[in-house]
Tab-separated table of C-alpha atoms and ligand atoms in Angstrom:
chain	number	residue	atom	x	y	z
A	17	MET	CA	-12.439	-50.920	27.411
A	18	GLY	CA	-8.984	-49.880	26.182
A	19	LEU	CA	-8.646	-51.128	22.962
A	20	LEU	CA	-6.897	-48.301	21.692
A	21	LYS	CA	-5.025	-47.316	25.499
A	22	GLY	CA	-1.268	-45.805	24.552
A	23	LYS	CA	-1.998	-44.905	21.747
A	24	THR	CA	-2.334	-41.436	19.928
A	25	ALA	CA	-5.290	-40.541	16.552
A	26	ILE	CA	-5.955	-37.745	14.748
A	27	VAL	CA	-9.025	-37.093	13.603
A	28	THR	CA	-9.643	-35.115	11.026
A	29	GLY	CA	-13.133	-32.494	10.773
A	30	ALA	CA	-13.926	-34.314	14.208
A	31	ALA	CA	-15.781	-31.518	15.438
A	32	ARG	CA	-18.926	-32.943	15.271
A	33	GLY	CA	-20.419	-34.834	12.980
A	34	ILE	CA	-18.979	-39.605	11.970
A	35	GLY	CA	-15.447	-37.702	12.938
A	36	LYS	CA	-16.792	-36.224	16.485
A	37	SER	CA	-17.714	-40.172	17.065
A	38	ILE	CA	-14.928	-41.826	15.905
A	39	ALA	CA	-12.968	-39.100	18.089
A	40	ILE	CA	-15.819	-40.025	21.996
A	41	ARG	CA	-15.279	-43.921	20.840
A	42	PHE	CA	-10.988	-43.367	19.938
A	43	ALA	CA	-11.800	-41.809	23.963
A	44	GLN	CA	-13.877	-44.467	25.394
A	45	GLU	CA	-10.750	-47.035	24.513
A	46	GLY	CA	-7.791	-44.955	25.687
A	47	CYS	CA	-6.604	-42.981	22.842
A	48	ASN	CA	-5.328	-40.042	23.072
A	49	VAL	CA	-7.016	-37.585	20.308
A	50	ALA	CA	-6.317	-34.325	18.685
A	51	PHE	CA	-8.943	-33.367	16.103
A	52	THR	CA	-9.139	-31.322	13.604
A	53	ASP	CA	-11.338	-28.932	11.985
A	54	LEU	CA	-12.171	-25.768	9.837
A	55	SER	CA	-12.226	-23.252	13.004
A	56	TYR	CA	-11.114	-23.943	16.587
A	57	ASN	CA	-14.629	-22.724	17.933
A	58	GLU	CA	-17.089	-23.333	20.107
A	59	VAL	CA	-18.352	-26.568	18.813
A	60	ALA	CA	-14.250	-27.705	18.274
A	61	GLN	CA	-13.378	-26.901	22.117
A	62	ALA	CA	-17.179	-28.514	23.678
A	63	THR	CA	-16.289	-31.829	21.984
A	64	GLU	CA	-12.715	-31.006	23.557
A	65	LYS	CA	-14.307	-30.935	25.878
A	66	GLU	CA	-16.741	-34.393	26.324
A	67	LEU	CA	-13.610	-36.305	25.435
A	68	ALA	CA	-11.255	-35.149	28.297
A	69	ALA	CA	-13.541	-36.633	29.834
A	70	TYR	CA	-12.571	-39.500	28.878
A	71	GLY	CA	-8.991	-38.866	30.959
A	72	VAL	CA	-7.542	-38.668	27.376
A	73	THR	CA	-5.522	-36.313	25.811
A	74	ALA	CA	-7.242	-33.883	24.189
A	75	LYS	CA	-6.826	-31.276	21.970
A	76	GLY	CA	-8.747	-29.826	18.748
A	77	TYR	CA	-6.647	-27.619	16.078
A	78	ALA	CA	-8.208	-25.348	13.710
A	79	SER	CA	-7.436	-26.433	9.864
A	80	ASP	CA	-8.021	-26.645	6.226
A	81	ALA	CA	-7.770	-30.214	5.504
A	82	SER	CA	-7.403	-28.962	1.446
A	83	ASN	CA	-4.173	-27.380	2.068
A	84	PHE	CA	-0.651	-28.807	1.696
A	85	GLU	CA	1.639	-26.249	3.590
A	86	GLY	CA	-1.109	-25.311	6.028
A	87	THR	CA	-1.130	-29.812	7.341
A	88	GLN	CA	2.482	-29.947	7.526
A	89	VAL	CA	2.584	-27.381	10.106
A	90	VAL	CA	-0.495	-28.431	11.505
A	91	VAL	CA	0.982	-32.279	12.225
A	92	ASP	CA	3.671	-30.537	13.214
A	93	GLN	CA	2.461	-29.008	16.402
A	94	ILE	CA	0.611	-32.453	17.403
A	95	VAL	CA	4.008	-34.631	16.838
A	96	ALA	CA	4.767	-31.314	19.107
A	97	ASP	CA	2.308	-32.724	21.159
A	98	PHE	CA	1.090	-35.482	21.566
A	99	GLY	CA	4.681	-37.472	20.992
A	100	GLN	CA	4.071	-39.231	18.759
A	101	VAL	CA	0.799	-40.487	15.520
A	102	ASP	CA	-0.249	-44.321	15.983
A	103	ILE	CA	-3.917	-44.209	13.692
A	104	LEU	CA	-5.023	-42.097	10.407
A	105	VAL	CA	-7.883	-41.600	10.341
A	106	ASN	CA	-8.567	-38.697	7.297
A	107	ASN	CA	-12.704	-37.978	7.634
A	108	ALA	CA	-13.224	-34.676	6.500
A	109	GLY	CA	-15.486	-34.461	3.459
A	110	ILE	CA	-18.050	-32.190	1.661
A	111	THR	CA	-20.379	-32.484	-0.747
A	112	LYS	CA	-21.252	-30.183	-3.764
A	113	ASP	CA	-24.338	-32.813	-5.284
A	114	THR	CA	-25.398	-31.117	-9.170
A	115	LEU	CA	-25.926	-33.410	-12.358
A	116	LEU	CA	-22.720	-32.771	-14.590
A	117	MET	CA	-24.650	-30.342	-16.763
A	118	ARG	CA	-24.962	-27.648	-13.916
A	119	MET	CA	-21.450	-28.231	-11.610
A	120	THR	CA	-18.670	-25.807	-11.879
A	121	GLU	CA	-15.644	-26.220	-11.989
A	122	ASP	CA	-15.447	-24.980	-8.444
A	123	GLN	CA	-17.620	-27.801	-7.695
A	124	TRP	CA	-15.119	-28.860	-8.768
A	125	ASP	CA	-12.153	-28.123	-6.985
A	126	ALA	CA	-14.084	-28.228	-3.740
A	127	VAL	CA	-15.139	-31.214	-3.635
A	128	ILE	CA	-11.664	-33.623	-4.949
A	129	ASN	CA	-9.326	-30.420	-2.139
A	130	VAL	CA	-11.085	-31.258	0.918
A	131	ASN	CA	-12.294	-34.835	0.202
A	132	LEU	CA	-9.571	-36.817	-1.448
A	133	LYS	CA	-6.245	-34.332	-1.411
A	134	SER	CA	-6.395	-33.781	1.924
A	135	VAL	CA	-6.186	-37.879	2.215
A	136	PHE	CA	-2.453	-36.937	0.502
A	137	ASN	CA	-1.571	-34.066	2.159
A	138	PHE	CA	-1.788	-35.969	6.158
A	139	THR	CA	-1.082	-39.333	4.907
A	140	LYS	CA	1.677	-37.496	4.202
A	141	ALA	CA	2.925	-35.270	7.193
A	142	VAL	CA	2.240	-38.674	9.141
A	143	GLN	CA	4.652	-41.128	7.025
A	144	LYS	CA	8.337	-39.734	8.778
A	145	THR	CA	6.336	-40.573	12.660
A	146	MET	CA	4.976	-43.167	11.289
A	147	LEU	CA	7.851	-44.986	9.736
A	148	LYS	CA	9.762	-44.077	12.717
A	149	GLN	CA	7.580	-46.098	14.502
A	150	ARG	CA	7.365	-48.306	11.989
A	151	SER	CA	3.695	-49.022	12.685
A	152	GLY	CA	1.017	-47.202	11.585
A	153	SER	CA	-3.071	-47.437	10.592
A	154	ILE	CA	-4.198	-44.629	8.165
A	155	ILE	CA	-8.240	-44.878	8.148
A	156	ASN	CA	-9.344	-43.445	5.094
A	157	MET	CA	-13.506	-42.365	4.925
A	158	SER	CA	-14.164	-43.185	1.566
A	159	SER	CA	-18.310	-43.918	0.957
A	160	VAL	CA	-20.636	-47.074	-1.279
A	161	VAL	CA	-21.283	-44.197	-3.331
A	162	GLY	CA	-16.776	-44.230	-4.322
A	163	VAL	CA	-17.714	-47.957	-4.809
A	164	SER	CA	-21.286	-48.153	-6.904
A	165	GLY	CA	-21.008	-44.206	-8.161
A	166	ASN	CA	-23.897	-41.798	-7.784
A	167	ALA	CA	-25.779	-39.484	-9.857
A	168	GLY	CA	-25.621	-35.415	-8.927
A	169	GLN	CA	-22.896	-36.823	-7.049
A	170	ALA	CA	-19.889	-36.713	-10.051
A	171	ASN	CA	-16.708	-35.616	-7.744
A	172	TYR	CA	-17.734	-36.590	-4.527
A	173	ALA	CA	-17.753	-40.614	-6.494
A	174	ALA	CA	-14.606	-39.132	-8.139
A	175	SER	CA	-13.045	-38.545	-4.541
A	176	LYS	CA	-14.562	-40.659	-2.962
A	177	ALA	CA	-12.937	-43.508	-5.137
A	178	GLY	CA	-10.172	-41.753	-5.808
A	179	MET	CA	-9.711	-42.802	-2.190
A	180	ILE	CA	-9.717	-46.022	-1.918
A	181	GLY	CA	-6.551	-46.480	-4.276
A	182	PHE	CA	-5.094	-44.546	-2.168
A	183	THR	CA	-5.435	-46.772	1.029
A	184	LYS	CA	-4.672	-49.490	-1.510
A	185	SER	CA	-1.785	-47.583	-2.806
A	186	ILE	CA	0.010	-46.288	0.600
A	187	ALA	CA	-1.392	-50.167	1.583
A	188	LYS	CA	1.300	-51.428	-0.306
A	189	GLU	CA	3.839	-49.662	-0.254
A	190	LEU	CA	4.221	-49.170	3.090
A	191	GLY	CA	3.066	-52.844	4.682
A	192	SER	CA	6.541	-53.350	4.629
A	193	ARG	CA	7.219	-51.333	7.077
A	194	GLY	CA	4.396	-51.925	10.104
A	195	ILE	CA	1.944	-49.908	8.300
A	196	ARG	CA	-1.393	-50.987	7.728
A	197	SER	CA	-4.446	-48.419	5.677
A	198	ASN	CA	-7.939	-49.344	5.369
A	199	ALA	CA	-10.886	-47.344	3.822
A	200	ILE	CA	-14.659	-47.472	5.391
A	201	ALA	CA	-17.030	-46.853	2.823
A	202	PRO	CA	-20.315	-46.337	5.102
A	203	GLY	CA	-23.929	-46.041	3.982
A	204	PHE	CA	-26.822	-44.809	4.758
A	205	ILE	CA	-25.805	-42.736	8.471
A	206	ILE	CA	-27.629	-39.966	9.872
A	207	THR	CA	-26.130	-36.621	11.110
A	208	GLU	CA	-27.190	-33.655	10.718
A	209	MET	CA	-26.500	-32.897	7.162
A	210	THR	CA	-28.735	-36.211	6.269
A	211	GLY	CA	-30.676	-36.234	9.324
A	212	ALA	CA	-32.496	-33.325	6.906
A	213	LEU	CA	-33.593	-35.220	3.936
A	214	SER	CA	-37.934	-35.044	4.058
A	215	GLU	CA	-39.259	-38.709	5.689
A	216	ASP	CA	-39.852	-39.918	1.666
A	217	VAL	CA	-36.783	-39.374	1.804
A	218	LYS	CA	-35.665	-41.311	4.497
A	219	LYS	CA	-37.820	-44.080	4.650
A	220	ASP	CA	-36.922	-45.215	0.559
A	221	TRP	CA	-33.652	-45.180	1.519
A	222	GLU	CA	-34.765	-47.269	4.497
A	223	SER	CA	-36.705	-49.760	1.748
A	224	LYS	CA	-33.453	-50.714	0.136
A	225	ILE	CA	-30.865	-51.549	2.711
A	226	PRO	CA	-31.622	-55.214	4.163
A	227	LEU	CA	-31.149	-53.929	7.866
A	228	LYS	CA	-33.850	-51.940	7.516
A	229	ARG	CA	-32.206	-48.825	9.456
A	230	GLY	CA	-29.579	-45.928	8.075
A	231	GLY	CA	-26.262	-46.625	10.096
A	232	THR	CA	-25.062	-43.809	13.508
A	233	PRO	CA	-21.942	-42.636	13.796
A	234	ASP	CA	-21.498	-44.838	16.882
A	235	ASP	CA	-21.927	-48.026	13.741
A	236	VAL	CA	-18.613	-46.055	11.329
A	237	ALA	CA	-17.155	-45.110	15.123
A	238	ASN	CA	-17.592	-48.948	16.014
A	239	ILE	CA	-15.133	-50.387	12.777
A	240	CYS	CA	-12.661	-47.567	12.543
A	241	VAL	CA	-12.163	-48.757	16.642
A	242	PHE	CA	-11.366	-52.089	15.502
A	243	LEU	CA	-9.062	-50.903	11.900
A	244	GLY	CA	-7.125	-48.641	14.505
A	245	SER	CA	-6.329	-51.074	17.397
A	246	GLU	CA	-4.776	-54.717	17.404
A	247	LEU	CA	-7.353	-56.837	16.492
A	248	SER	CA	-7.359	-55.740	12.710
A	249	ALA	CA	-3.085	-56.676	12.870
A	250	TYR	CA	-3.617	-58.418	9.427
A	251	VAL	CA	-5.811	-56.925	8.054
A	252	THR	CA	-4.609	-53.138	4.674
A	253	GLY	CA	-5.633	-52.663	1.701
A	254	GLN	CA	-10.010	-53.180	2.778
A	255	THR	CA	-12.507	-51.407	2.445
A	256	ILE	CA	-14.706	-51.674	4.900
A	257	HIS	CA	-18.661	-51.351	3.472
A	258	ALA	CA	-21.215	-49.858	6.489
A	259	CYS	CA	-24.158	-49.939	4.656
A	260	GLY	CA	-26.597	-52.778	6.441
A	261	GLY	CA	-25.337	-54.485	3.098
A	262	MET	CA	-27.203	-52.203	0.975
A	263	ASN	CA	-24.088	-52.633	-1.587
A	264	MET	CA	-22.506	-55.848	-1.447
B	321	NAD	P1	-20.716	-33.610	8.143
B	321	NAD	O1	-20.546	-32.662	7.620
B	321	NAD	O2	-21.522	-33.800	9.310
B	321	NAD	O3	-19.087	-33.415	9.308
B	321	NAD	C1	-17.729	-33.476	8.220
B	321	NAD	C2	-16.941	-32.609	8.975
B	321	NAD	O4	-15.387	-32.296	8.037
B	321	NAD	C3	-17.680	-30.785	9.477
B	321	NAD	O5	-16.752	-30.960	10.885
B	321	NAD	C4	-16.747	-29.917	8.242
B	321	NAD	O6	-16.758	-28.700	9.351
B	321	NAD	C5	-15.609	-30.332	8.437
B	321	NAD	N1	-14.761	-29.900	7.855
B	321	NAD	C6	-15.355	-29.847	6.340
B	321	NAD	N2	-14.378	-29.736	5.641
B	321	NAD	C7	-13.011	-29.220	6.110
B	321	NAD	C8	-11.403	-28.661	5.659
B	321	NAD	N3	-11.693	-28.834	4.641
B	321	NAD	N4	-11.408	-29.212	6.651
B	321	NAD	C9	-10.789	-29.672	8.040
B	321	NAD	N5	-12.404	-30.282	8.106
B	321	NAD	C10	-13.458	-30.129	7.188
B	321	NAD	O7	-20.039	-34.486	7.748
B	321	NAD	P2	-20.222	-36.243	7.981
B	321	NAD	O8	-22.039	-37.155	8.389
B	321	NAD	O9	-19.753	-36.518	9.344
B	321	NAD	O10	-18.766	-37.098	7.558
B	321	NAD	C11	-18.174	-37.477	7.902
B	321	NAD	C12	-17.213	-38.069	6.637
B	321	NAD	O11	-17.643	-39.773	5.803
B	321	NAD	C13	-17.619	-37.747	4.674
B	321	NAD	O12	-15.779	-37.857	4.527
B	321	NAD	C14	-18.376	-37.990	4.470
B	321	NAD	O13	-18.253	-37.765	3.190
B	321	NAD	C15	-18.491	-39.582	4.392
B	321	NAD	N6	-19.603	-40.252	4.571
B	321	NAD	C16	-20.600	-39.248	4.893
B	321	NAD	C17	-22.458	-40.713	5.111
B	321	NAD	C18	-23.357	-40.094	5.311
B	321	NAD	O14	-24.106	-40.337	5.628
B	321	NAD	N7	-23.309	-39.054	6.181
B	321	NAD	C19	-22.051	-41.078	3.924
B	321	NAD	C20	-20.696	-42.408	4.020
B	321	NAD	C21	-19.799	-41.447	3.939
C-alpha cells in the first residue's frame, strides 16, 4: 500500500510481540525499519529477515533501552546507517507485578527504567535529527493500566501513566517544529506474554470487553501505521485506546 513509503522508523523491543508486528506492518507500508532489542540473537535475526522480505532496509540492533549513554550510541549508529528518522516507536516494556506490600525497590526501579526512562532516552536521542528534518512522529506504547491503574501493578501503571504525561509535554514542546507525539493504550492483547494466562482468566477478561475478544498485535500495529503516516497529520498529544472498548 505504501502509506509509509520512504520513511525510516525506529521500533524498540521489536524482536518479538507487539513490537515485531509494528515493524512488519511498517515494512508492508514501505517503511525502512531499524529495530532494537536486548540482544541481537537468532530471534532478532529472524525478524530482520522477515522485514527485509518486504523489500525495505531492515536492521536489528542490540540495545538496552533503559541505558542513557547506550541509547545515544545506538541512535547515532542508526542515523549513520539510515540517514534519517521519521518515526520513533517506544515499545520496549516489562512487567514485574506484585502487591505494593511485597514490591522491592529493584522491581520498582527496573519497571520505571525500562518502560519510562527508555522513552526519555530515545526521544532525546532522536530529537536533533527530527528537528533538523522539521518533522517526526513519536509513538509511545502506554497501556490502559496507565490510565485506570491496576492492583498488583503499581510500578507498571506508574510507568505507563508517566509515558502519557511525557507524550503530552513533548507534543507541546515540539509541535511548532512539525514533530508529533502520541500514545497508544492497549488493553488485553494476545501475545506470548498474555498467551500463558489460564483459559479461565482469558475468558473472564474477554467477557468484560464490549467487542468480546482479546486484541491482536496487528490491532495495535495498525494504529501505529495511522500515527506514523500523514493520515494523522493533525493528531498530537493524544492517547488512543486499543482495548475493544474495555476502557471508555
Ligand atoms: P513482549 O514481552 O512480548 O515484548 C517486549 C520486547 O521488549 C521483548 O522482545 C523484550 O526482549 C524487549 N525488551 C525488554 N526489555 C528491554 C530493554 N531494556 N531494552 C530493549 N528491549 C527490551 O511484550 P508485548 O506484549 O509485545 O508488549 C510490548 C509493549 O506493549 C510493552 O511496552 C507493553 O507494556 C505494552 N503493552 C502490552 C499489552 C499486552 O496485553 N500484551 C497491553 C498493554 C501494553
